[in-house]
mmCIF file of C-alpha atoms in Angstrom:
data_model
loop_
_atom_site.group_PDB
_atom_site.id
_atom_site.type_symbol
_atom_site.label_atom_id
_atom_site.label_comp_id
_atom_site.label_asym_id
_atom_site.label_seq_id
_atom_site.Cartn_x
_atom_site.Cartn_y
_atom_site.Cartn_z
ATOM 1 C CA MET A 272 15.922 -10.056 -20.655
ATOM 2 C CA GLY A 273 14.356 -11.998 -17.821
ATOM 3 C CA LYS A 274 11.336 -14.258 -17.899
ATOM 4 C CA ARG A 275 7.964 -12.676 -17.246
ATOM 5 C CA ARG A 276 6.725 -15.629 -15.232
ATOM 6 C CA ASN A 277 9.195 -14.613 -12.518
ATOM 7 C CA LEU A 278 7.228 -11.392 -12.046
ATOM 8 C CA LYS A 279 3.801 -12.990 -11.585
ATOM 9 C CA GLY A 280 4.107 -13.031 -7.787
ATOM 10 C CA LEU A 281 5.207 -9.404 -7.515
ATOM 11 C CA PRO A 282 1.679 -7.905 -7.207
ATOM 12 C CA ASN A 283 0.914 -10.240 -4.294
ATOM 13 C CA SER A 284 4.209 -9.385 -2.611
ATOM 14 C CA LEU A 285 3.422 -5.674 -2.846
ATOM 15 C CA THR A 286 -0.031 -6.132 -1.308
ATOM 16 C CA GLN A 287 1.276 -8.315 1.502
ATOM 17 C CA ARG A 288 4.027 -5.813 2.317
ATOM 18 C CA TYR A 289 1.729 -2.778 2.270
ATOM 19 C CA PHE A 290 -0.722 -4.347 4.710
ATOM 20 C CA SER A 291 1.942 -5.990 6.896
ATOM 21 C CA THR A 292 2.926 -4.922 10.396
ATOM 22 C CA LEU A 293 6.132 -3.450 8.923
ATOM 23 C CA PHE A 294 4.118 -0.596 7.422
ATOM 24 C CA TYR A 295 2.618 0.544 10.722
ATOM 25 C CA PHE A 296 2.332 4.342 10.877
ATOM 26 C CA ASP A 297 1.692 6.553 13.887
ATOM 27 C CA GLY A 298 -1.093 4.686 15.612
ATOM 28 C CA GLY A 299 -2.453 2.403 12.902
ATOM 29 C CA TYR A 300 -1.804 -0.092 10.158
ATOM 30 C CA MET A 301 -2.493 0.730 6.508
ATOM 31 C CA ALA A 302 -5.907 -0.983 6.631
ATOM 32 C CA ASP A 303 -6.812 1.214 9.618
ATOM 33 C CA TRP A 304 -5.730 4.418 7.877
ATOM 34 C CA ILE A 305 -7.490 3.493 4.646
ATOM 35 C CA TRP A 306 -10.709 2.449 6.374
ATOM 36 C CA ASN A 307 -10.920 5.475 8.650
ATOM 37 C CA SER A 308 -9.981 7.973 5.917
ATOM 38 C CA ALA A 309 -12.426 6.432 3.450
ATOM 39 C CA GLU A 310 -15.217 6.358 6.019
ATOM 40 C CA LYS A 311 -14.624 10.009 6.876
ATOM 41 C CA SER A 312 -14.776 11.037 3.191
ATOM 42 C CA GLY A 313 -17.578 8.629 2.238
ATOM 43 C CA THR A 314 -15.421 6.847 -0.344
ATOM 44 C CA THR A 315 -15.775 3.165 -1.173
ATOM 45 C CA GLU A 316 -13.283 2.865 -4.065
ATOM 46 C CA ILE A 317 -9.645 3.902 -3.806
ATOM 47 C CA LYS A 318 -6.764 3.658 -6.254
ATOM 48 C CA ILE A 319 -3.217 3.927 -4.916
ATOM 49 C CA ASP A 320 -0.658 4.582 -7.658
ATOM 50 C CA ILE A 321 2.613 3.175 -6.334
ATOM 51 C CA LEU A 322 4.955 4.622 -8.966
ATOM 52 C CA ASN A 323 3.508 8.140 -8.927
ATOM 53 C CA LYS A 324 2.887 8.097 -5.154
ATOM 54 C CA SER A 325 -0.655 9.332 -5.566
ATOM 55 C CA ILE A 326 -4.103 8.319 -4.362
ATOM 56 C CA GLU A 327 -7.533 8.760 -5.913
ATOM 57 C CA PRO A 328 -9.641 10.336 -4.560
ATOM 58 C CA THR A 329 -7.051 12.971 -3.706
ATOM 59 C CA ASP A 330 -8.549 13.778 -0.297
ATOM 60 C CA LEU A 331 -7.154 10.400 0.827
ATOM 61 C CA GLU A 332 -3.649 11.374 -0.262
ATOM 62 C CA ILE A 333 -2.336 11.628 3.282
ATOM 63 C CA LYS A 334 1.114 10.941 4.669
ATOM 64 C CA PRO A 335 0.212 7.692 6.478
ATOM 65 C CA LEU A 336 -0.947 6.166 3.169
ATOM 66 C CA THR A 337 1.823 7.556 0.939
ATOM 67 C CA SER A 338 4.818 7.350 3.281
ATOM 68 C CA ASN A 339 5.675 3.742 2.414
ATOM 69 C CA LEU A 340 5.095 3.840 -1.341
ATOM 70 C CA GLU A 341 8.791 4.482 -1.935
ATOM 71 C CA ARG A 342 9.594 1.225 -0.133
ATOM 72 C CA LEU A 343 7.206 -0.567 -2.490
ATOM 73 C CA GLN A 344 9.016 1.016 -5.441
ATOM 74 C CA GLU A 345 12.251 -0.406 -4.022
ATOM 75 C CA THR A 346 10.639 -3.849 -3.899
ATOM 76 C CA ILE A 347 9.699 -3.519 -7.573
ATOM 77 C CA ASN A 348 13.202 -2.362 -8.552
ATOM 78 C CA VAL A 349 14.966 -5.106 -6.603
ATOM 79 C CA THR A 350 12.678 -7.772 -8.088
ATOM 80 C CA LEU A 351 13.231 -6.460 -11.613
ATOM 81 C CA ASP A 352 17.005 -6.348 -11.110
ATOM 82 C CA LYS A 353 17.175 -9.863 -9.645
ATOM 83 C CA ASN A 354 15.229 -11.203 -12.625
ATOM 84 C CA GLY A 355 17.230 -9.450 -15.341
ATOM 85 C CA PHE A 356 14.806 -6.648 -16.219
ATOM 86 C CA ASP A 357 15.506 -2.941 -16.682
ATOM 87 C CA LYS A 358 14.304 -0.832 -13.720
ATOM 88 C CA HIS A 359 11.855 0.966 -16.046
ATOM 89 C CA PHE A 360 10.272 -2.269 -17.284
ATOM 90 C CA ILE A 361 7.191 -1.793 -15.086
ATOM 91 C CA LYS A 362 5.261 1.264 -16.287
ATOM 92 C CA GLU A 363 2.233 1.090 -13.955
ATOM 93 C CA ALA A 364 1.762 -0.283 -10.455
ATOM 94 C CA TYR A 365 -1.360 0.349 -8.433
ATOM 95 C CA PHE A 366 -3.728 -0.993 -5.795
ATOM 96 C CA ASP A 367 -7.475 -1.074 -6.377
ATOM 97 C CA ILE A 368 -9.131 -0.975 -2.972
ATOM 98 C CA TYR A 369 -12.823 -1.481 -2.372
ATOM 99 C CA ILE A 370 -14.705 -1.000 0.884
ATOM 100 C CA SER A 371 -17.763 -3.210 0.940
ATOM 101 C CA GLN A 372 -20.860 -1.668 2.429
ATOM 102 C CA LYS A 373 -22.265 -5.166 2.886
ATOM 103 C CA PHE A 374 -19.474 -6.046 5.330
ATOM 104 C CA LYS A 375 -19.086 -2.583 6.845
ATOM 105 C CA HIS A 376 -19.845 -3.888 10.332
ATOM 106 C CA MET A 377 -16.831 -6.196 9.992
ATOM 107 C CA ARG A 378 -14.566 -3.335 8.802
ATOM 108 C CA LEU A 379 -13.406 -5.309 5.745
ATOM 109 C CA LEU A 380 -11.738 -3.958 2.642
ATOM 110 C CA THR A 381 -10.367 -5.722 -0.424
ATOM 111 C CA CYS A 382 -7.208 -4.912 -2.362
ATOM 112 C CA THR A 383 -5.971 -6.098 -5.739
ATOM 113 C CA ALA A 384 -2.555 -5.072 -7.059
ATOM 114 C CA THR A 385 -1.990 -4.616 -10.782
ATOM 115 C CA LEU A 386 1.258 -4.016 -12.633
ATOM 116 C CA LYS A 387 1.733 -3.287 -16.345
ATOM 117 C CA ASP A 388 5.018 -3.635 -18.166
ATOM 118 C CA GLU A 389 6.454 -1.715 -21.104
ATOM 119 C CA ASN A 390 4.931 -4.227 -23.542
ATOM 120 C CA GLY A 391 1.425 -3.775 -22.141
ATOM 121 C CA PHE A 392 1.406 -7.129 -20.339
ATOM 122 C CA GLU A 393 -0.641 -7.031 -17.120
ATOM 123 C CA TYR A 394 0.298 -8.781 -13.875
ATOM 124 C CA LYS A 395 -2.731 -8.986 -11.605
ATOM 125 C CA GLY A 396 -2.492 -10.216 -8.041
ATOM 126 C CA LYS A 397 -5.137 -12.065 -6.144
ATOM 127 C CA THR A 398 -7.748 -10.087 -4.249
ATOM 128 C CA TYR A 399 -6.813 -9.827 -0.602
ATOM 129 C CA THR A 400 -9.290 -9.099 2.163
ATOM 130 C CA GLU A 401 -7.967 -6.997 5.012
ATOM 131 C CA GLN A 402 -9.634 -5.996 8.249
ATOM 132 C CA SER A 403 -9.264 -2.673 9.978
ATOM 133 C CA TYR A 404 -8.888 -3.005 13.727
ATOM 134 C CA GLU A 405 -8.374 0.522 15.008
ATOM 135 C CA ASP A 406 -11.486 2.640 14.918
ATOM 136 C CA LYS A 407 -11.314 6.302 14.058
ATOM 137 C CA SER A 408 -11.520 7.397 17.666
ATOM 138 C CA SER A 409 -8.077 5.938 18.363
ATOM 139 C CA LEU A 410 -6.583 7.613 15.270
ATOM 140 C CA ALA A 411 -8.490 10.869 15.632
ATOM 141 C CA GLY A 412 -5.845 12.495 17.800
ATOM 142 C CA GLN A 413 -3.011 11.375 15.548
ATOM 143 C CA ALA A 414 -1.457 14.004 13.328
ATOM 144 C CA ILE A 415 -1.767 13.209 9.635
ATOM 145 C CA SER A 416 1.741 14.545 9.123
ATOM 146 C CA GLY A 417 3.006 12.540 12.094
ATOM 147 C CA LEU A 418 6.190 10.555 12.238
ATOM 148 C CA SER A 419 6.465 6.970 11.115
ATOM 149 C CA ILE A 420 7.338 4.424 13.770
ATOM 150 C CA TRP A 421 10.939 4.309 12.464
ATOM 151 C CA ASP A 422 11.278 8.101 12.635
ATOM 152 C CA ARG A 423 9.966 8.045 16.201
ATOM 153 C CA VAL A 424 12.482 5.376 17.203
ATOM 154 C CA LYS A 425 15.338 7.390 15.625
ATOM 155 C CA LYS A 426 14.155 10.547 17.384
ATOM 156 C CA TRP A 427 13.817 8.766 20.715
ATOM 157 C CA PHE A 428 17.381 7.370 20.572
ATOM 158 C CA ALA A 429 18.896 10.538 19.105
ATOM 159 C CA VAL A 430 21.570 12.186 21.164
ATOM 160 C CA ASP A 431 21.582 15.983 21.166
#
């Protein structure tokens, strides 16, 4: 069995990946989709369950926010494998996201990733602050079930 200390950075890696430019989806980054969806529903606290690919509240469970959760699961599995752990060692993995009403004018949200292993040990990442840049008017015309940027590129270069 691997050493737990090698997994301490995994929550931070997951957060950085999820909010990176690599996870752009159909007109906005994850912070944009979260901010605009939460503002529309009046939600200030969101929990994204990475392993079960679900979001609370459920009205925020939209394709732009769930489409990349499988890639985060891959990151977990690869990290576990590289460090000598069974792929089922991590039992829970989730993001706690909070939208501050105090900094609403700045469009800021915070995210903390938490993982729990089969022994009940908790790996908590640092709290990241992300800023949404795209306002809802630029995402309003985008289809929630739209294609990811990678699917669009494949479709564009596809030969009939």
